[in-house]
Coordinates of C-alpha atoms and ligand atoms in Angstrom, one line a residue:
M1 CA -65.9 47.4 47.6
E2 CA -65.7 43.7 46.9
T3 CA -62.1 42.4 47.1
K4 CA -62.7 38.8 46.5
R5 CA -60.2 37.7 43.8
S6 CA -61.3 34.7 41.7
S7 CA -58.6 32.3 40.6
F8 CA -58.5 30.0 37.7
T9 CA -59.2 26.4 38.5
G10 CA -55.8 25.1 37.5
K11 CA -53.2 25.3 34.8
I12 CA -55.5 24.4 32.1
G13 CA -58.0 27.1 33.1
F14 CA -55.1 29.8 32.9
V15 CA -53.7 28.6 29.6
L16 CA -57.2 28.4 28.1
A17 CA -58.3 31.7 29.3
A18 CA -55.0 33.4 28.1
A19 CA -55.1 31.6 24.9
G20 CA -58.8 32.5 24.2
S21 CA -57.7 36.1 24.7
A22 CA -54.7 35.7 22.5
V23 CA -56.0 33.7 19.5
G24 CA -58.3 35.9 17.6
L25 CA -58.5 38.1 14.5
G26 CA -54.9 39.1 15.1
N27 CA -53.9 35.5 14.1
I28 CA -56.3 34.8 11.4
W29 CA -57.0 38.1 9.7
R30 CA -54.0 40.3 10.7
F31 CA -51.0 38.0 10.6
P32 CA -51.5 36.7 7.1
Y33 CA -51.9 40.1 5.5
L34 CA -48.8 41.5 7.2
A35 CA -46.9 38.4 6.2
A36 CA -47.9 38.8 2.8
K37 CA -47.1 42.5 2.7
Y38 CA -43.9 42.5 4.6
G39 CA -41.8 39.8 3.0
G40 CA -43.4 36.4 3.4
G41 CA -40.7 34.0 4.7
V42 CA -38.6 36.6 6.1
F43 CA -41.5 38.2 8.0
L44 CA -42.4 34.5 9.4
L45 CA -38.7 34.0 10.4
V46 CA -38.4 37.4 12.0
Y47 CA -41.8 36.9 14.0
I48 CA -40.8 33.5 15.2
A49 CA -37.4 34.9 16.4
L50 CA -39.0 37.9 18.3
S51 CA -41.6 35.5 19.7
V52 CA -39.1 33.2 21.4
T53 CA -37.0 36.2 22.8
F54 CA -39.1 39.4 23.4
G55 CA -42.6 37.7 23.5
F56 CA -41.2 35.0 25.9
S57 CA -39.6 37.6 28.2
L58 CA -42.3 40.1 28.2
M59 CA -45.0 37.5 28.8
I60 CA -43.1 36.2 31.8
A61 CA -42.6 39.6 33.3
E62 CA -46.3 40.6 32.9
I63 CA -47.6 37.4 34.3
A64 CA -45.1 37.5 37.2
I65 CA -45.9 41.2 38.1
G66 CA -49.6 40.2 38.1
R67 CA -49.2 37.3 40.3
K68 CA -46.8 39.0 42.7
T69 CA -49.0 42.0 43.3
G70 CA -52.3 40.2 42.9
K71 CA -53.5 43.3 41.2
S72 CA -54.7 44.3 37.7
A73 CA -52.5 46.5 35.5
V74 CA -53.7 49.9 36.7
M75 CA -52.7 49.1 40.3
A76 CA -50.0 46.6 39.8
F77 CA -47.2 49.1 38.7
G78 CA -48.0 51.7 41.3
E79 CA -48.0 48.9 44.0
L80 CA -44.4 48.1 43.1
D81 CA -43.2 51.7 42.6
K82 CA -45.3 54.9 42.8
R83 CA -43.2 56.5 40.2
F84 CA -44.7 53.9 37.6
S85 CA -48.3 54.2 38.3
A86 CA -48.8 55.9 35.0
V87 CA -47.7 52.9 33.0
G88 CA -50.5 50.9 34.1
F89 CA -52.8 53.7 33.1
I90 CA -51.6 54.1 29.5
A91 CA -51.6 50.2 29.2
S92 CA -55.3 50.2 30.0
L93 CA -55.9 52.8 27.4
V94 CA -54.6 50.3 24.6
P95 CA -57.7 48.0 24.9
M96 CA -59.9 51.0 24.7
L97 CA -58.3 52.0 21.4
I98 CA -58.4 48.5 19.9
L99 CA -62.1 47.3 21.0
P100 CA -63.9 49.6 18.7
Y101 CA -62.0 48.9 15.4
Y102 CA -61.8 45.2 16.5
S103 CA -65.4 45.1 16.5
V104 CA -65.6 46.7 13.1
I105 CA -63.7 43.8 11.6
G106 CA -65.7 41.5 13.8
G107 CA -68.8 42.9 12.1
W108 CA -67.2 42.1 8.6
V109 CA -66.7 38.4 9.8
L110 CA -70.3 38.2 11.0
K111 CA -71.5 39.6 7.8
Y112 CA -69.6 36.9 5.9
F113 CA -70.9 34.2 8.1
A114 CA -74.4 35.4 7.4
G115 CA -73.8 35.6 3.7
F116 CA -72.6 32.0 3.7
V117 CA -75.4 30.7 5.5
S118 CA -78.0 32.6 3.3
G119 CA -76.7 31.2 0.2
G120 CA -74.4 34.3 -0.9
A121 CA -71.2 32.3 -1.2
A122 CA -70.8 32.8 -5.0
E123 CA -71.5 36.6 -4.8
M124 CA -68.8 36.9 -2.0
A125 CA -66.3 35.2 -4.2
N126 CA -66.4 38.1 -6.7
D127 CA -63.5 40.3 -6.8
S128 CA -65.3 43.5 -6.1
Y129 CA -67.7 42.2 -3.5
F130 CA -65.6 43.1 -0.4
G131 CA -64.6 46.6 -1.6
G132 CA -68.3 47.3 -2.5
Y133 CA -69.4 46.1 0.9
I134 CA -67.1 48.1 3.1
S135 CA -67.6 51.2 1.2
S136 CA -71.4 51.1 1.8
V137 CA -72.7 52.9 4.9
G138 CA -75.5 51.1 6.6
Q139 CA -74.6 47.4 6.4
P140 CA -71.1 47.6 7.9
L141 CA -72.6 49.7 10.7
F142 CA -75.4 47.3 11.3
W143 CA -73.0 44.3 11.6
F144 CA -70.5 46.3 13.8
A145 CA -73.4 47.2 16.1
L146 CA -74.3 43.6 16.3
F147 CA -70.9 42.4 17.0
I148 CA -70.2 44.8 19.8
G149 CA -73.8 44.3 21.1
I150 CA -73.1 40.6 21.4
T151 CA -69.9 41.1 23.2
A152 CA -71.6 43.7 25.6
I153 CA -74.2 41.2 26.5
V154 CA -71.8 38.4 27.2
V155 CA -69.7 40.8 29.5
L156 CA -72.8 42.0 31.2
F157 CA -74.0 38.6 32.2
G158 CA -70.4 37.4 32.9
V159 CA -70.6 34.0 31.4
E160 CA -66.9 33.1 32.2
K161 CA -67.6 29.4 32.4
G162 CA -69.5 29.5 29.2
I163 CA -66.5 30.9 27.5
E164 CA -64.2 28.3 28.8
K165 CA -66.4 25.6 27.5
V166 CA -66.9 27.2 24.1
S167 CA -63.1 27.7 23.7
K168 CA -62.4 24.0 24.5
V169 CA -64.6 22.8 21.7
M170 CA -64.0 25.6 19.1
M171 CA -60.1 25.8 19.3
P172 CA -59.4 22.4 18.0
I173 CA -62.1 22.6 15.3
L174 CA -60.7 26.1 14.1
V175 CA -57.2 24.4 13.9
A176 CA -58.5 21.5 12.1
L177 CA -60.3 23.4 9.5
T178 CA -57.6 25.9 9.0
L179 CA -55.3 23.0 8.4
F180 CA -57.8 21.3 6.0
I181 CA -58.3 24.5 3.9
A182 CA -54.5 25.1 3.7
L183 CA -54.0 21.5 2.6
Y184 CA -56.8 21.8 0.1
T185 CA -55.4 25.0 -1.4
I186 CA -51.8 23.7 -1.7
F187 CA -52.8 20.4 -3.3
A188 CA -55.9 21.1 -5.3
V189 CA -55.6 24.6 -6.6
D190 CA -53.1 25.5 -9.5
G191 CA -50.4 27.9 -8.7
A192 CA -50.6 27.7 -4.9
W193 CA -47.0 26.1 -4.6
E194 CA -45.6 29.5 -5.6
G195 CA -47.2 31.0 -2.5
V196 CA -46.0 28.2 -0.2
K197 CA -42.4 29.0 -1.3
Y198 CA -43.0 32.7 -0.8
Y199 CA -44.1 32.0 2.7
L200 CA -41.8 29.4 3.9
M201 CA -38.7 30.2 2.2
P202 CA -37.2 33.4 3.5
D203 CA -35.9 35.7 0.7
F204 CA -33.7 38.3 2.3
S205 CA -34.3 40.8 -0.5
H206 CA -37.7 41.2 0.9
F207 CA -36.3 42.2 4.2
S208 CA -36.8 45.9 5.3
L209 CA -36.9 47.8 8.8
M210 CA -40.7 47.7 8.3
T211 CA -40.5 43.8 8.5
V212 CA -39.3 44.2 12.0
V213 CA -41.6 47.1 12.9
A214 CA -44.6 45.3 11.7
A215 CA -43.5 41.9 13.2
T216 CA -43.0 43.5 16.7
G217 CA -46.4 45.3 16.7
Q218 CA -48.0 42.0 15.5
L219 CA -46.4 40.1 18.3
F220 CA -47.8 42.4 21.1
Y221 CA -51.1 42.6 19.5
S222 CA -51.5 38.8 18.9
M223 CA -50.3 37.6 22.3
S224 CA -52.1 40.4 24.1
L225 CA -49.0 41.8 25.4
A226 CA -48.2 45.4 26.5
M227 CA -51.7 46.3 27.4
G228 CA -52.0 44.9 30.8
I229 CA -54.0 41.9 30.0
M230 CA -51.4 39.2 31.1
I231 CA -50.7 41.3 34.3
T232 CA -54.5 41.1 35.2
Y233 CA -54.5 37.4 34.2
G234 CA -51.4 36.6 36.2
S235 CA -53.1 38.1 39.3
Y236 CA -55.7 35.4 39.0
M237 CA -52.9 32.6 38.7
K238 CA -52.1 30.2 41.4
K239 CA -48.7 30.0 43.0
D240 CA -48.1 26.3 42.2
I241 CA -48.5 26.7 38.5
S242 CA -45.4 27.1 36.3
I243 CA -45.3 30.6 34.6
E244 CA -42.6 29.5 32.4
K245 CA -44.5 26.6 31.0
S246 CA -47.7 28.3 30.7
A247 CA -46.0 31.2 28.8
K248 CA -44.5 28.7 26.4
Q249 CA -47.7 26.8 25.7
I250 CA -49.6 30.1 25.1
E251 CA -46.9 31.2 22.6
I252 CA -46.8 27.9 20.8
F253 CA -50.5 27.8 20.5
D254 CA -50.8 31.5 19.3
T255 CA -47.9 31.3 16.8
G256 CA -49.1 27.9 15.6
V257 CA -52.7 29.3 14.7
A258 CA -51.1 32.3 13.1
F259 CA -48.6 30.2 11.1
L260 CA -51.5 28.0 9.8
A261 CA -53.7 31.0 9.0
G262 CA -50.8 32.4 6.8
L263 CA -50.5 28.8 5.1
M264 CA -54.0 28.9 4.3
I265 CA -54.4 32.3 2.9
I266 CA -50.9 33.2 1.2
P267 CA -50.8 30.3 -1.3
A268 CA -54.5 31.1 -2.1
V269 CA -53.6 34.8 -2.9
F270 CA -50.8 33.5 -5.4
A271 CA -53.2 30.9 -6.9
F272 CA -56.1 33.4 -7.6
S273 CA -54.2 36.4 -8.5
G274 CA -52.3 34.5 -11.2
G275 CA -48.9 35.5 -9.7
D276 CA -49.7 39.2 -9.6
E277 CA -47.5 40.3 -6.8
S278 CA -49.4 43.4 -6.0
A279 CA -52.3 41.3 -4.6
L280 CA -50.0 40.6 -1.7
G281 CA -50.1 44.2 -0.5
Q282 CA -53.8 44.3 -0.3
G283 CA -53.9 44.7 3.4
P284 CA -56.9 44.2 5.8
G285 CA -59.1 42.9 3.1
L286 CA -56.9 39.9 2.3
M287 CA -58.9 37.2 4.0
F288 CA -62.2 38.6 3.0
V289 CA -61.3 38.7 -0.7
T290 CA -59.2 35.5 -1.0
L291 CA -60.9 32.8 1.2
P292 CA -64.4 33.0 -0.5
K293 CA -62.6 32.1 -3.8
V294 CA -61.0 29.1 -2.1
F295 CA -64.4 28.1 -0.7
E296 CA -66.0 28.7 -4.2
A297 CA -63.5 26.2 -5.7
M298 CA -64.0 23.6 -3.0
P299 CA -66.7 20.9 -3.3
G300 CA -69.0 21.5 -0.5
G301 CA -67.4 25.0 0.0
T302 CA -70.5 26.8 1.0
V303 CA -70.8 24.7 4.1
I304 CA -67.1 24.6 4.9
G305 CA -67.1 28.4 4.3
A306 CA -70.1 28.9 6.8
V307 CA -68.4 26.7 9.5
F308 CA -65.2 28.5 9.0
F309 CA -66.5 32.0 9.3
F310 CA -68.4 30.8 12.4
M311 CA -65.2 29.5 14.0
V312 CA -63.5 32.8 13.3
L313 CA -66.3 34.7 14.6
L314 CA -66.1 32.9 17.9
A315 CA -62.4 33.4 18.1
A316 CA -63.1 37.1 17.6
L317 CA -65.8 37.1 20.3
T318 CA -63.6 35.5 22.9
S319 CA -61.0 38.2 22.3
S320 CA -63.4 41.2 22.2
I321 CA -65.1 39.9 25.2
S322 CA -61.7 39.8 27.1
L323 CA -61.0 43.2 25.7
M324 CA -64.3 44.6 27.0
E325 CA -64.0 42.8 30.2
T326 CA -60.7 44.4 30.9
I327 CA -62.0 47.9 30.3
V328 CA -65.2 47.3 32.2
S329 CA -63.5 45.9 35.3
I330 CA -61.0 49.0 35.3
F331 CA -64.0 51.4 35.2
M332 CA -65.6 49.5 38.1
D333 CA -62.6 49.5 40.2
K334 CA -61.6 53.0 39.4
F335 CA -64.9 54.8 39.4
R336 CA -66.6 52.4 41.9
I337 CA -69.6 51.9 39.7
N338 CA -71.5 48.7 39.0
R339 CA -71.0 46.3 36.2
R340 CA -74.2 47.4 34.3
I341 CA -73.3 51.1 34.3
S342 CA -69.7 50.5 33.4
C343 CA -70.7 48.1 30.6
L344 CA -73.0 50.8 29.1
I345 CA -70.4 53.6 29.3
V346 CA -67.7 51.2 27.5
L347 CA -70.4 50.3 24.9
A348 CA -71.3 53.9 24.3
F349 CA -67.8 55.1 23.8
S350 CA -66.8 52.0 21.6
V351 CA -69.6 52.5 19.2
L352 CA -68.6 56.3 19.1
L353 CA -64.9 55.4 18.2
G354 CA -66.0 52.6 16.0
L355 CA -68.2 54.7 13.8
P356 CA -65.1 56.6 12.2
S357 CA -63.3 53.2 11.8
S358 CA -66.2 51.8 9.7
L359 CA -67.2 55.1 8.0
G360 CA -63.6 55.6 7.0
Y361 CA -64.1 53.2 4.2
S362 CA -67.2 55.0 2.8
V363 CA -68.4 58.7 3.5
W364 CA -65.5 59.6 5.6
G365 CA -63.0 58.1 3.1
N366 CA -61.2 61.5 2.7
V367 CA -60.7 62.2 6.3
K368 CA -57.1 61.3 6.8
I369 CA -54.9 61.9 9.8
L370 CA -51.0 61.3 9.0
G371 CA -52.1 59.9 5.7
M372 CA -54.2 57.1 7.4
Q373 CA -57.8 56.6 7.4
M374 CA -59.3 55.9 10.9
L375 CA -59.1 52.3 11.2
D376 CA -55.4 52.2 10.1
L377 CA -54.9 55.2 12.5
F378 CA -56.3 53.4 15.5
D379 CA -54.3 50.3 14.6
F380 CA -51.1 52.4 14.2
L381 CA -51.5 54.4 17.3
S382 CA -52.0 51.3 19.5
N383 CA -49.7 48.7 17.9
S384 CA -46.8 50.9 16.6
I385 CA -46.7 53.8 19.3
M386 CA -48.3 52.8 22.6
M387 CA -47.6 49.2 22.9
P388 CA -43.9 49.7 22.2
I389 CA -43.8 52.5 24.8
I390 CA -45.4 50.4 27.4
A391 CA -43.3 47.4 26.5
L392 CA -40.0 49.7 26.7
V393 CA -41.0 50.9 30.1
T394 CA -42.0 47.5 31.3
C395 CA -38.5 46.3 30.4
I396 CA -36.7 49.1 31.9
F397 CA -39.0 48.8 35.1
V398 CA -38.2 45.1 35.3
G399 CA -34.7 45.2 34.2
F400 CA -33.4 48.0 36.3
I401 CA -35.8 49.2 39.0
L402 CA -37.6 46.0 40.1
K403 CA -34.6 43.8 38.9
P404 CA -35.0 40.6 36.9
K405 CA -34.4 38.6 40.3
A406 CA -37.9 39.7 41.5
V407 CA -39.5 38.2 38.5
I408 CA -37.3 35.0 38.7
D409 CA -38.0 34.6 42.4
E410 CA -41.8 34.9 41.4
V411 CA -41.5 32.3 38.7
T412 CA -39.4 29.9 40.8
V413 CA -41.6 30.2 44.0
N414 CA -42.3 26.7 45.3
D415 CA -39.0 25.4 43.6
T416 CA -40.7 25.6 40.1
P417 CA -37.8 25.3 37.6
F418 CA -37.1 28.4 35.4
K419 CA -34.9 26.9 32.6
W420 CA -34.6 30.0 30.3
R421 CA -33.9 32.6 33.1
G422 CA -30.5 33.6 31.6
L423 CA -32.2 34.4 28.3
F424 CA -34.9 36.3 30.2
S425 CA -32.5 38.5 32.1
V426 CA -30.5 39.5 29.0
V427 CA -33.4 40.1 26.8
I428 CA -35.5 42.1 29.2
R429 CA -32.3 44.3 30.4
Y430 CA -30.6 45.0 27.1
I431 CA -31.8 43.5 23.9
A432 CA -35.6 44.3 24.1
P433 CA -35.2 48.0 25.3
V434 CA -32.7 48.8 22.6
C435 CA -34.7 47.1 19.8
I436 CA -38.0 48.4 21.0
L437 CA -36.6 51.9 21.1
A438 CA -35.2 51.7 17.7
I439 CA -38.7 50.4 16.4
L440 CA -40.4 53.3 18.2
I441 CA -38.3 56.0 16.8
S442 CA -38.5 54.6 13.3
S443 CA -42.3 54.2 13.3
V444 CA -42.8 57.8 14.5
L445 CA -40.4 59.1 11.9
S446 CA -42.1 57.3 9.4
A447 CA -45.6 58.4 10.3
F448 CA -44.5 62.0 10.0
G449 CA -43.1 61.2 6.7
I450 CA -39.5 61.9 7.8
I451 CA -38.2 58.5 6.7
T452 CA -39.7 55.7 4.6
I453 CA -39.4 52.3 6.0
Ligands
LIG501 N1 -54.8 39.0 20.8 C1 -56.1 39.2 20.2 C2 -55.9 38.8 18.8 O1 -54.9 38.4 18.3 O2 -56.9 38.9 18.0 C3 -56.5 40.7 20.2 C4 -56.6 40.9 21.6 C5 -57.6 40.5 22.4 C6 -55.8 42.0 22.1 C7 -57.7 40.8 23.7 C8 -55.9 42.4 23.4 C9 -56.8 41.7 24.3 F1 -57.0 42.1 25.5

């Protein structure tokens, strides 16, 4: 077996690759709808608080485990302690659950991009367009297949260098466009200020336990934590690069893009729903229903809309590629098969698992498990159950078995400073495990209808 381990060229290479995986549909599509649904400003506040404590500590722990062992997640835990081998295995199941439904949403983005390019902008701005589209059968499946097909081709040819270059150009454009659209809505569309207030001024009467549950799940998802990705990336990282600084940069970048996406979408929802609060709870369709209306109202909106959906598409692709790459490389290592076969297997089961996610909005609409249709179920299982379990075990492992000192030693190797080591040790040992356990219990109880959160 080939054992040569490539490494990132330098700090920028690592941060970019990790940020390319982190910034994706989670930031632009998922964050705004959760923030709108679970309290606006309160959600934002809770999210940021969790990000600088949990997010920071877990990211440091994962990168350090990866760099210390030089192994990907499946092997890294086992290498440090045999009893924990299963954690790596469970962690690698998460991307397998996410990739199929991620690609279904990616397919929606692809469709919207194609729609804007082919002059369908006005039609897409119609209230009932999105609902009608996802409840049809053939089209969503076609765009889903195309999206996952493109992902598979890139993974097959392994154009890592290409991805790095694309990310470098695309990320700044995406950030600039998001900012522009947000400013346009706020200043040029009537009624948007109410939304800015809802988003930026925490109103504690909107706080509920669900705010914390949703924010934690979102944090893991958005930063690609608790699924082994950062461990694998850490294993490629050179010893002279500061883990602490890199973790902070990834976090700032990831949270910054999510923040801007919320600023772009939430005020627009207020403006176009005429203050109807129920529009906030719309869920997964929020971006697809609201943004086309902003573009419709904007001079040159068709072109800006096309460029915007193209950027979102690229951000989604860099993430789906990193998801598929992770699974493919696990299969290659575990079953000693070559890249092409591994790719085909992953593609086949992703298509199979993606089918119910897509059809759940149409012909399989009444198939519900725990009251959820398939896409929501996959999202719930990975974000609210599996990721908290993995995060919890990782904290216990690092806090009490491996001991925080082992991580601190890895971070401070070559005398690299680690300023927030005190925060790290306390969060990883005490605060994070207790909170994650509470979250886990409440999401299980709510799924079975025992409590409503
Ligand atoms: N973090 C990505 C996002 O926010 O869209 C989703 C993701 C990508 C999760 C890659 C996991 C992963 F390996």
